[in-house]
Structures are given as C-alpha cells and as structure tokens.
Amino acid sequence: MKRILSGIQPSGKLHIGNYFGMMKTMVQQMNTSDLYVFIVDLHALTSVHDRERLQTGTLEAAADFLALGLDPERCTFWVQSDVPEVCELTWMLSTLTPMGLLERCHSYKDKVAKNIAPTHGLFSYPVLMAADILLYQAEVVPVGKDQKQHLEVARDLAQKFNNAFGETFVLPEPAISESLATVPGVDGQKMSKSYGNTIPIFMDEKPLRKVVMSIQTDATPVEEPKDPENCNLYALLKLFASPEKMAEVHDLYLNGGAAYGYLKQDLFELINDYFAEARARKRELLANPDYLRQILARGAEKARAKAVVTLDLARDRMGLKY
Ligand code: ADP
Ligand code: TRP
C-alpha cells in the first residue's frame, strides 16, 4: 500500500470545489492506501495571528473531514503542531536549503504581493512543508497545481540530504490532478474562496438556495437549444444528478426547453440533500469539541510514533547523536 500524505490549511469555509477536487478523493483513498492527513496550523501561523481564529479554524477543519467521511481508524489524522519533531527536522533541512531555491518560489512572491507580511516564516514555508512530507516518508503527495513547486523543493531537499549523509528519506512523488475537472463557481470562473464565487458545503438551507439561484447563466430563451458544454449550471448539475436525470437535462439543452430557473431549483435540492447528513454530523461534532480533541490526540500519537523513527535516523546521519 502506498503511503499518501496531504496537509490542509485550517482556513475558511469548504466549498464544493474543495470537496470534488480533494476531500472526496482523500476519503476514497482511505481504503487503498496508507493515508496521512493533517491540519497545518503551523503553516497557518504565516498568515493568521489571531488566537481564537486559529483554534476554531483547527477544530472546524477536523470536524469538516470527519463529517465528510474520513475515518480516523483507517488513516492517520492529526494536527501538525502536535508533532513538534517536524520543527527540528525543518531546522536540519534549512541548513541544506540554498537561499536561491526559496527565492524562486512563486507562492512567497504571490503572498507578499497580496500584502501578507514577508516574514522569515513565510519565506521558509516550503522547508516546513518539506519536513512535513519527509518526516513521514510519504511516497505520494496529492496537491493542487499551486503546490507543485513546493513539492519540488521537498524532493530537492530529500536528495540533498541523501547525497550528503546517505540514504535517509524517501523521494516523494507529486500527484497533481490536472485531469480532474475544475469545478466552476457561480460566475463560471474556477470556484475559489479568493474569487468570492463559492458554493459552501456546510451552508444552511436558506442562504444555500440564494447562492445557487445566483448562478450566472446566459440569456438564451427557454425554448431555444443551448450548449451544455459551456454552461456552468450544467457542469454543477453533473456533479450531483443521477445519470438518468442528466440524460434528460442534456436532451432539454440540445432540443430546447431547458429553463435555468427550474434547473437551479433542482440543483439546490440536490446539493442540499447531498450534504444534509454531513451538515448534521458536523454540527454534532462541533458541539463536542472534547471528542474532536480526543480523536486528534490519538492521531498525533500515531503520527508521532512514525516521526520519531525518521527523526532519530536523520539525527544520527547528521552527527547529532554522539
Ligand atoms: P481555494 O482556491 O478556494 O483557496 P484551496 O487552494 O485552499 O482552495 O484548495 C484546497 C484544495 O481544493 C486543493 O487540493 C485544490 O486542488 C482543491 N480545489 C480548490 N478549488 C477547486 C475547484 N474549483 N475545482 C477542483 N478542485 C478545487
Ligand atoms: N502548503 C499546502 C497548501 O497550502 C498545505 C501543506 C502543508 C501540505 N504541508 C503539506 C500539503 C504537506 C501537502 C503535504 O495547500
């Protein structure tokens, strides 16, 4: 079984793009891989300096994953800072990290352009991420395209370490889902929290209906034929409707008779039903934060057991054991 690892920022409200682009795949991989999933609160510190926001964000991210079906018994699920070994490995790796390698990282430049403070932490973000990956000897790391360069940094540092001190780290492979269809937002662009065009997963019924009704469509009259391939409403329906329903809708698009207003109502009902159980489950989980803490503590214990073995080896290789 391959060891698959991914870290998730504890920031913001999950949307259906996140769900179909990442979480659904993660939950499915639970059965076929040795899955490691963690909430990257140390990384979040590079942009969040608000005690309560970080605390709530971390618990909420945990509730999100569990509500959507992640089973902590069938994977390792924890909060990054609960395994402090990652910080020691970060330091070790940083002594092998050329400044130029970090200076070339787009993500740093993009974030500074967006007015995030250019701190040392933000600059060395990729080194902490490399430590995240190498500490658990991950073989495969599924990430979005924006994280591809960070994964190259992780591979590069693993290689540098292995060359300098002998085989120690597994070289991680990125799994970048270019082929995975991008979920469009209500305006037809890629759904993203930075574009403000999302359909949040855990939104209550009333505001959810409002968001779905705001999906932008063209002005073609009901009776005229329409192009399903270039319609964001159609693309969204396809994620939720049964094949039979989609065949009907496809027919209406091609032959005329597709009324956007009715289809939006259908979509609202489908989304509302699809996530109803998860929404209730999330509410229950958040009402019992101690239960969440318990799950995360057990996850940290499992993760830490793996981390100490790797760190011990790395310490030995570097000459920190005497
Ligand atoms: P956002 O763009 O809203 O800030 P993130 O960058 O935090 O989302 O993405 C978290 C995960 O969700 C990534 O794995 C990313 O590939 C996936 N994801 C985000 N938006 C979409 C989308 N519109 N379609 C498919 N996957 C997405
Ligand atoms: N940097 C990633 C992001 O912003 C999150 C992350 C931190 C991560 N450490 C990781 C992802 C290790 C994969 C593996 O999305």
PDB file of C-alpha atoms in Angstrom, residues 1-246:
ATOM      1  CA  MET A   1       0.000   0.000   0.000  1.00  0.00           C
ATOM      2  CA  LYS A   2       1.338   3.412  -0.943  1.00  0.00           C
ATOM      3  CA  ARG A   3       1.797   5.984   1.758  1.00  0.00           C
ATOM      4  CA  ILE A   4      -0.183   9.047   0.687  1.00  0.00           C
ATOM      5  CA  LEU A   5       0.090  12.276   2.664  1.00  0.00           C
ATOM      6  CA  SER A   6      -1.588  15.639   2.449  1.00  0.00           C
ATOM      7  CA  GLY A   7      -1.781  18.734   4.614  1.00  0.00           C
ATOM      8  CA  ILE A   8      -4.765  21.032   4.714  1.00  0.00           C
ATOM      9  CA  GLN A   9      -4.864  24.668   5.828  1.00  0.00           C
ATOM     10  CA  PRO A  10      -7.342  25.316   8.645  1.00  0.00           C
ATOM     11  CA  SER A  11      -8.658  28.346   6.846  1.00  0.00           C
ATOM     12  CA  GLY A  12     -12.078  29.211   5.676  1.00  0.00           C
ATOM     13  CA  LYS A  13     -15.262  27.568   4.678  1.00  0.00           C
ATOM     14  CA  LEU A  14     -15.037  24.494   2.497  1.00  0.00           C
ATOM     15  CA  HIS A  15     -16.728  24.717  -0.883  1.00  0.00           C
ATOM     16  CA  ILE A  16     -17.869  22.096  -3.350  1.00  0.00           C
ATOM     17  CA  GLY A  17     -14.691  22.678  -5.420  1.00  0.00           C
ATOM     18  CA  ASN A  18     -12.615  21.554  -2.428  1.00  0.00           C
ATOM     19  CA  TYR A  19     -14.921  18.598  -1.952  1.00  0.00           C
ATOM     20  CA  PHE A  20     -14.816  17.226  -5.503  1.00  0.00           C
ATOM     21  CA  GLY A  21     -11.218  18.366  -6.110  1.00  0.00           C
ATOM     22  CA  MET A  22      -9.705  16.929  -2.968  1.00  0.00           C
ATOM     23  CA  MET A  23     -11.699  15.669   0.007  1.00  0.00           C
ATOM     24  CA  LYS A  24     -13.787  13.091  -1.817  1.00  0.00           C
ATOM     25  CA  THR A  25     -10.646  11.548  -3.333  1.00  0.00           C
ATOM     26  CA  MET A  26      -8.924  11.547   0.056  1.00  0.00           C
ATOM     27  CA  VAL A  27     -11.810   9.763   1.714  1.00  0.00           C
ATOM     28  CA  GLN A  28     -11.882   7.177  -1.084  1.00  0.00           C
ATOM     29  CA  GLN A  29      -8.130   6.587  -0.793  1.00  0.00           C
ATOM     30  CA  MET A  30      -8.558   5.569   2.823  1.00  0.00           C
ATOM     31  CA  ASN A  31      -9.323   2.032   1.715  1.00  0.00           C
ATOM     32  CA  THR A  32      -6.499   1.535  -0.743  1.00  0.00           C
ATOM     33  CA  SER A  33      -3.562   3.383   0.794  1.00  0.00           C
ATOM     34  CA  ASP A  34      -1.726   4.140   3.999  1.00  0.00           C
ATOM     35  CA  LEU A  35      -3.257   7.592   4.322  1.00  0.00           C
ATOM     36  CA  TYR A  36      -1.828  10.508   6.342  1.00  0.00           C
ATOM     37  CA  VAL A  37      -3.931  13.665   6.608  1.00  0.00           C
ATOM     38  CA  PHE A  38      -3.108  16.604   8.830  1.00  0.00           C
ATOM     39  CA  ILE A  39      -4.212  20.140   9.579  1.00  0.00           C
ATOM     40  CA  VAL A  40      -1.334  22.544   9.051  1.00  0.00           C
ATOM     41  CA  ASP A  41      -1.723  25.006  11.901  1.00  0.00           C
ATOM     42  CA  LEU A  42       1.993  25.899  11.924  1.00  0.00           C
ATOM     43  CA  HIS A  43       1.749  26.923   8.284  1.00  0.00           C
ATOM     44  CA  ALA A  44      -1.399  28.900   9.064  1.00  0.00           C
ATOM     45  CA  LEU A  45       0.657  30.990  11.506  1.00  0.00           C
ATOM     46  CA  THR A  46       2.292  32.619   8.494  1.00  0.00           C
ATOM     47  CA  SER A  47      -0.972  34.426   7.807  1.00  0.00           C
ATOM     48  CA  VAL A  48      -3.167  34.107  10.930  1.00  0.00           C
ATOM     49  CA  HIS A  49      -2.175  35.859  14.147  1.00  0.00           C
ATOM     50  CA  ASP A  50      -5.466  35.558  15.939  1.00  0.00           C
ATOM     51  CA  ARG A  51      -5.625  33.015  18.739  1.00  0.00           C
ATOM     52  CA  GLU A  52      -9.307  32.337  18.527  1.00  0.00           C
ATOM     53  CA  ARG A  53      -9.460  32.155  14.773  1.00  0.00           C
ATOM     54  CA  LEU A  54      -6.694  29.581  14.683  1.00  0.00           C
ATOM     55  CA  GLN A  55      -8.205  27.492  17.477  1.00  0.00           C
ATOM     56  CA  THR A  56     -11.678  27.488  15.949  1.00  0.00           C
ATOM     57  CA  GLY A  57     -10.321  27.004  12.439  1.00  0.00           C
ATOM     58  CA  THR A  58      -8.377  23.922  13.534  1.00  0.00           C
ATOM     59  CA  LEU A  59     -11.345  22.288  15.265  1.00  0.00           C
ATOM     60  CA  GLU A  60     -13.605  23.192  12.396  1.00  0.00           C
ATOM     61  CA  ALA A  61     -11.245  21.675   9.824  1.00  0.00           C
ATOM     62  CA  ALA A  62     -11.188  18.484  11.901  1.00  0.00           C
ATOM     63  CA  ALA A  63     -14.995  18.430  12.039  1.00  0.00           C
ATOM     64  CA  ASP A  64     -15.167  19.029   8.269  1.00  0.00           C
ATOM     65  CA  PHE A  65     -13.066  15.992   7.479  1.00  0.00           C
ATOM     66  CA  LEU A  66     -14.783  13.682   9.919  1.00  0.00           C
ATOM     67  CA  ALA A  67     -18.242  14.840   8.858  1.00  0.00           C
ATOM     68  CA  LEU A  68     -17.367  14.146   5.232  1.00  0.00           C
ATOM     69  CA  GLY A  69     -16.403  10.586   5.991  1.00  0.00           C
ATOM     70  CA  LEU A  70     -12.734  10.454   6.978  1.00  0.00           C
ATOM     71  CA  ASP A  71     -12.418   7.549   9.405  1.00  0.00           C
ATOM     72  CA  PRO A  72      -9.618   8.165  11.922  1.00  0.00           C
ATOM     73  CA  GLU A  73      -9.337   4.415  12.495  1.00  0.00           C
ATOM     74  CA  ARG A  74      -8.439   3.812   8.864  1.00  0.00           C
ATOM     75  CA  CYS A  75      -5.916   6.633   8.442  1.00  0.00           C
ATOM     76  CA  THR A  76      -3.614   8.849  10.476  1.00  0.00           C
ATOM     77  CA  PHE A  77      -5.311  12.191  11.099  1.00  0.00           C
ATOM     78  CA  TRP A  78      -3.716  14.850  13.296  1.00  0.00           C
ATOM     79  CA  VAL A  79      -2.775  18.480  13.821  1.00  0.00           C
ATOM     80  CA  GLN A  80       0.693  19.421  12.590  1.00  0.00           C
ATOM     81  CA  SER A  81       1.871  21.219  15.748  1.00  0.00           C
ATOM     82  CA  ASP A  82       1.041  18.197  17.922  1.00  0.00           C
ATOM     83  CA  VAL A  83       4.128  16.522  16.466  1.00  0.00           C
ATOM     84  CA  PRO A  84       6.864  19.047  17.339  1.00  0.00           C
ATOM     85  CA  GLU A  85       9.547  16.827  15.756  1.00  0.00           C
ATOM     86  CA  VAL A  86       8.610  18.486  12.484  1.00  0.00           C
ATOM     87  CA  CYS A  87      10.226  21.716  13.690  1.00  0.00           C
ATOM     88  CA  GLU A  88      13.524  20.029  14.439  1.00  0.00           C
ATOM     89  CA  LEU A  89      13.606  18.443  11.007  1.00  0.00           C
ATOM     90  CA  THR A  90      12.745  21.825   9.496  1.00  0.00           C
ATOM     91  CA  TRP A  91      15.878  23.283  11.078  1.00  0.00           C
ATOM     92  CA  MET A  92      18.055  20.410   9.871  1.00  0.00           C
ATOM     93  CA  LEU A  93      16.731  20.767   6.326  1.00  0.00           C
ATOM     94  CA  SER A  94      17.076  24.541   6.408  1.00  0.00           C
ATOM     95  CA  THR A  95      20.827  24.175   6.822  1.00  0.00           C
ATOM     96  CA  LEU A  96      20.845  22.424   3.437  1.00  0.00           C
ATOM     97  CA  THR A  97      18.459  24.831   1.724  1.00  0.00           C
ATOM     98  CA  PRO A  98      20.030  27.294  -0.711  1.00  0.00           C
ATOM     99  CA  MET A  99      18.538  30.794  -0.407  1.00  0.00           C
ATOM    100  CA  GLY A 100      18.041  30.836  -4.166  1.00  0.00           C
ATOM    101  CA  LEU A 101      15.744  27.823  -4.021  1.00  0.00           C
ATOM    102  CA  LEU A 102      13.334  29.681  -1.738  1.00  0.00           C
ATOM    103  CA  GLU A 103      13.774  32.979  -3.556  1.00  0.00           C
ATOM    104  CA  ARG A 104      12.420  31.322  -6.683  1.00  0.00           C
ATOM    105  CA  CYS A 105       9.177  30.141  -5.042  1.00  0.00           C
ATOM    106  CA  HIS A 106       6.141  31.786  -6.673  1.00  0.00           C
ATOM    107  CA  SER A 107       3.899  31.236  -3.699  1.00  0.00           C
ATOM    108  CA  TYR A 108       6.051  33.501  -1.489  1.00  0.00           C
ATOM    109  CA  LYS A 109       6.086  36.238  -4.101  1.00  0.00           C
ATOM    110  CA  ASP A 110       2.314  35.920  -4.678  1.00  0.00           C
ATOM    111  CA  LYS A 111       1.531  36.112  -0.983  1.00  0.00           C
ATOM    112  CA  VAL A 112       3.735  39.152  -0.468  1.00  0.00           C
ATOM    113  CA  ALA A 113       2.009  40.773  -3.446  1.00  0.00           C
ATOM    114  CA  LYS A 114      -1.289  40.108  -1.610  1.00  0.00           C
ATOM    115  CA  ASN A 115       0.049  42.024   1.402  1.00  0.00           C
ATOM    116  CA  ILE A 116       0.836  39.070   3.647  1.00  0.00           C
ATOM    117  CA  ALA A 117       3.801  40.128   5.813  1.00  0.00           C
ATOM    118  CA  PRO A 118       7.104  38.962   4.267  1.00  0.00           C
ATOM    119  CA  THR A 119       8.362  37.244   7.434  1.00  0.00           C
ATOM    120  CA  HIS A 120      11.088  34.657   7.742  1.00  0.00           C
ATOM    121  CA  GLY A 121       8.339  32.104   8.429  1.00  0.00           C
ATOM    122  CA  LEU A 122       6.574  32.861   5.178  1.00  0.00           C
ATOM    123  CA  PHE A 123       9.872  32.691   3.311  1.00  0.00           C
ATOM    124  CA  SER A 124      10.802  29.325   4.791  1.00  0.00           C
ATOM    125  CA  TYR A 125       7.251  27.915   4.458  1.00  0.00           C
ATOM    126  CA  PRO A 126       8.453  25.375   1.838  1.00  0.00           C
ATOM    127  CA  VAL A 127      11.106  23.997   4.218  1.00  0.00           C
ATOM    128  CA  LEU A 128       8.473  23.255   6.864  1.00  0.00           C
ATOM    129  CA  MET A 129       6.357  21.657   4.156  1.00  0.00           C
ATOM    130  CA  ALA A 130       9.322  19.511   3.063  1.00  0.00           C
ATOM    131  CA  ALA A 131       9.792  18.433   6.685  1.00  0.00           C
ATOM    132  CA  ASP A 132       6.070  17.539   6.834  1.00  0.00           C
ATOM    133  CA  ILE A 133       6.467  15.230   3.900  1.00  0.00           C
ATOM    134  CA  LEU A 134       9.883  13.709   4.631  1.00  0.00           C
ATOM    135  CA  LEU A 135       9.233  13.095   8.324  1.00  0.00           C
ATOM    136  CA  TYR A 136       6.544  10.549   7.419  1.00  0.00           C
ATOM    137  CA  GLN A 137       8.451   9.088   4.457  1.00  0.00           C
ATOM    138  CA  ALA A 138       5.480   9.848   2.216  1.00  0.00           C
ATOM    139  CA  GLU A 139       5.573   8.290  -1.240  1.00  0.00           C
ATOM    140  CA  VAL A 140       2.769  10.230  -2.885  1.00  0.00           C
ATOM    141  CA  VAL A 141       1.555  13.751  -2.152  1.00  0.00           C
ATOM    142  CA  PRO A 142      -1.673  14.860  -3.850  1.00  0.00           C
ATOM    143  CA  VAL A 143      -1.651  18.636  -4.246  1.00  0.00           C
ATOM    144  CA  GLY A 144      -3.159  21.354  -6.371  1.00  0.00           C
ATOM    145  CA  LYS A 145      -1.095  22.874  -9.174  1.00  0.00           C
ATOM    146  CA  ASP A 146      -0.143  25.825  -6.974  1.00  0.00           C
ATOM    147  CA  GLN A 147       1.777  23.497  -4.646  1.00  0.00           C
ATOM    148  CA  LYS A 148       3.786  21.748  -7.345  1.00  0.00           C
ATOM    149  CA  GLN A 149       6.864  23.899  -6.828  1.00  0.00           C
ATOM    150  CA  HIS A 150       6.805  23.249  -3.085  1.00  0.00           C
ATOM    151  CA  LEU A 151       6.863  19.560  -3.786  1.00  0.00           C
ATOM    152  CA  GLU A 152       9.897  20.015  -5.991  1.00  0.00           C
ATOM    153  CA  VAL A 153      11.594  21.768  -3.068  1.00  0.00           C
ATOM    154  CA  ALA A 154      10.786  18.766  -0.859  1.00  0.00           C
ATOM    155  CA  ARG A 155      12.263  16.342  -3.389  1.00  0.00           C
ATOM    156  CA  ASP A 156      15.291  18.533  -3.867  1.00  0.00           C
ATOM    157  CA  LEU A 157      15.969  18.723  -0.124  1.00  0.00           C
ATOM    158  CA  ALA A 158      15.499  14.965   0.304  1.00  0.00           C
ATOM    159  CA  GLN A 159      18.016  14.398  -2.449  1.00  0.00           C
ATOM    160  CA  LYS A 160      20.499  16.882  -0.988  1.00  0.00           C
ATOM    161  CA  PHE A 161      20.226  15.218   2.408  1.00  0.00           C
ATOM    162  CA  ASN A 162      20.593  11.714   0.994  1.00  0.00           C
ATOM    163  CA  ASN A 163      23.622  12.780  -1.047  1.00  0.00           C
ATOM    164  CA  ALA A 164      25.305  14.450   1.896  1.00  0.00           C
ATOM    165  CA  PHE A 165      24.522  11.927   4.639  1.00  0.00           C
ATOM    166  CA  GLY A 166      23.457   8.669   2.977  1.00  0.00           C
ATOM    167  CA  GLU A 167      20.025   7.264   2.053  1.00  0.00           C
ATOM    168  CA  THR A 168      17.580   8.577   4.636  1.00  0.00           C
ATOM    169  CA  PHE A 169      14.470   9.978   3.005  1.00  0.00           C
ATOM    170  CA  VAL A 170      12.006   8.589   0.511  1.00  0.00           C
ATOM    171  CA  LEU A 171      11.711  10.882  -2.527  1.00  0.00           C
ATOM    172  CA  PRO A 172       8.063  11.937  -2.633  1.00  0.00           C
ATOM    173  CA  GLU A 173       6.111  11.937  -5.896  1.00  0.00           C
ATOM    174  CA  PRO A 174       3.537  14.628  -6.534  1.00  0.00           C
ATOM    175  CA  ALA A 175       0.072  13.549  -7.670  1.00  0.00           C
ATOM    176  CA  ILE A 176      -1.329  16.569  -9.433  1.00  0.00           C
ATOM    177  CA  SER A 177      -4.828  16.157 -10.665  1.00  0.00           C
ATOM    178  CA  GLU A 178      -4.596  18.222 -13.850  1.00  0.00           C
ATOM    179  CA  SER A 179      -7.097  15.884 -15.447  1.00  0.00           C
ATOM    180  CA  LEU A 180      -9.617  16.408 -12.713  1.00  0.00           C
ATOM    181  CA  ALA A 181     -12.262  18.777 -13.988  1.00  0.00           C
ATOM    182  CA  THR A 182     -12.156  22.117 -12.280  1.00  0.00           C
ATOM    183  CA  VAL A 183     -15.410  22.859 -10.503  1.00  0.00           C
ATOM    184  CA  PRO A 184     -16.762  26.202 -11.737  1.00  0.00           C
ATOM    185  CA  GLY A 185     -18.039  28.861  -9.362  1.00  0.00           C
ATOM    186  CA  VAL A 186     -21.347  30.722  -9.575  1.00  0.00           C
ATOM    187  CA  ASP A 187     -19.775  33.156 -12.073  1.00  0.00           C
ATOM    188  CA  GLY A 188     -18.304  30.434 -14.303  1.00  0.00           C
ATOM    189  CA  GLN A 189     -14.657  31.026 -13.263  1.00  0.00           C
ATOM    190  CA  LYS A 190     -12.844  28.358 -11.199  1.00  0.00           C
ATOM    191  CA  MET A 191     -14.571  28.099  -7.833  1.00  0.00           C
ATOM    192  CA  SER A 192     -12.199  29.606  -5.287  1.00  0.00           C
ATOM    193  CA  LYS A 193     -12.512  31.408  -1.987  1.00  0.00           C
ATOM    194  CA  SER A 194     -10.275  34.141  -3.348  1.00  0.00           C
ATOM    195  CA  TYR A 195     -12.792  34.870  -6.136  1.00  0.00           C
ATOM    196  CA  GLY A 196     -15.810  35.004  -3.802  1.00  0.00           C
ATOM    197  CA  ASN A 197     -17.768  32.724  -6.144  1.00  0.00           C
ATOM    198  CA  THR A 198     -18.098  29.613  -4.000  1.00  0.00           C
ATOM    199  CA  ILE A 199     -20.951  27.334  -3.022  1.00  0.00           C
ATOM    200  CA  PRO A 200     -20.040  26.387   0.556  1.00  0.00           C
ATOM    201  CA  ILE A 201     -20.682  22.786   1.589  1.00  0.00           C
ATOM    202  CA  PHE A 202     -21.934  23.463   5.079  1.00  0.00           C
ATOM    203  CA  MET A 203     -24.171  26.407   4.355  1.00  0.00           C
ATOM    204  CA  ASP A 204     -27.689  26.348   5.798  1.00  0.00           C
ATOM    205  CA  GLU A 205     -30.630  25.750   3.520  1.00  0.00           C
ATOM    206  CA  LYS A 206     -31.821  29.326   3.131  1.00  0.00           C
ATOM    207  CA  PRO A 207     -28.541  31.023   2.215  1.00  0.00           C
ATOM    208  CA  LEU A 208     -27.636  27.982   0.105  1.00  0.00           C
ATOM    209  CA  ARG A 209     -30.742  28.445  -2.027  1.00  0.00           C
ATOM    210  CA  LYS A 210     -29.819  32.102  -2.504  1.00  0.00           C
ATOM    211  CA  VAL A 211     -26.295  31.244  -3.665  1.00  0.00           C
ATOM    212  CA  VAL A 212     -27.499  28.557  -6.083  1.00  0.00           C
ATOM    213  CA  MET A 213     -30.113  30.922  -7.512  1.00  0.00           C
ATOM    214  CA  SER A 214     -27.329  33.460  -8.136  1.00  0.00           C
ATOM    215  CA  ILE A 215     -25.515  31.147 -10.583  1.00  0.00           C
ATOM    216  CA  GLN A 216     -24.906  33.167 -13.718  1.00  0.00           C
ATOM    217  CA  THR A 217     -26.371  31.823 -16.959  1.00  0.00           C
ATOM    218  CA  ASP A 218     -26.761  33.302 -20.435  1.00  0.00           C
ATOM    219  CA  ALA A 219     -29.917  34.951 -21.759  1.00  0.00           C
ATOM    220  CA  THR A 220     -30.985  32.234 -24.222  1.00  0.00           C
ATOM    221  CA  PRO A 221     -34.807  31.863 -24.061  1.00  0.00           C
ATOM    222  CA  VAL A 222     -36.201  28.641 -22.576  1.00  0.00           C
ATOM    223  CA  GLU A 223     -37.394  27.130 -25.848  1.00  0.00           C
ATOM    224  CA  GLU A 224     -34.107  27.631 -27.721  1.00  0.00           C
ATOM    225  CA  PRO A 225     -31.336  24.999 -27.819  1.00  0.00           C
ATOM    226  CA  LYS A 226     -28.327  25.607 -25.547  1.00  0.00           C
ATOM    227  CA  ASP A 227     -24.772  24.349 -25.347  1.00  0.00           C
ATOM    228  CA  PRO A 228     -24.391  22.106 -22.275  1.00  0.00           C
ATOM    229  CA  GLU A 229     -20.593  22.011 -22.557  1.00  0.00           C
ATOM    230  CA  ASN A 230     -20.231  25.739 -21.961  1.00  0.00           C
ATOM    231  CA  CYS A 231     -22.734  26.111 -19.162  1.00  0.00           C
ATOM    232  CA  ASN A 232     -21.566  26.282 -15.552  1.00  0.00           C
ATOM    233  CA  LEU A 233     -25.029  25.357 -14.279  1.00  0.00           C
ATOM    234  CA  TYR A 234     -24.861  22.175 -16.360  1.00  0.00           C
ATOM    235  CA  ALA A 235     -21.351  21.383 -15.068  1.00  0.00           C
ATOM    236  CA  LEU A 236     -22.531  21.785 -11.474  1.00  0.00           C
ATOM    237  CA  LEU A 237     -25.649  19.677 -12.029  1.00  0.00           C
ATOM    238  CA  LYS A 238     -23.476  16.924 -13.436  1.00  0.00           C
ATOM    239  CA  LEU A 239     -21.664  16.609 -10.112  1.00  0.00           C
ATOM    240  CA  PHE A 240     -24.856  15.851  -8.213  1.00  0.00           C
ATOM    241  CA  ALA A 241     -27.574  14.490 -10.521  1.00  0.00           C
ATOM    242  CA  SER A 242     -28.067  10.836 -11.440  1.00  0.00           C
ATOM    243  CA  PRO A 243     -27.081   9.751 -14.975  1.00  0.00           C
ATOM    244  CA  GLU A 244     -30.793   9.369 -15.838  1.00  0.00           C
ATOM    245  CA  LYS A 245     -31.562  12.893 -14.735  1.00  0.00           C
ATOM    246  CA  MET A 246     -28.538  14.196 -16.651  1.00  0.00           C
TER     247      MET A 246
END
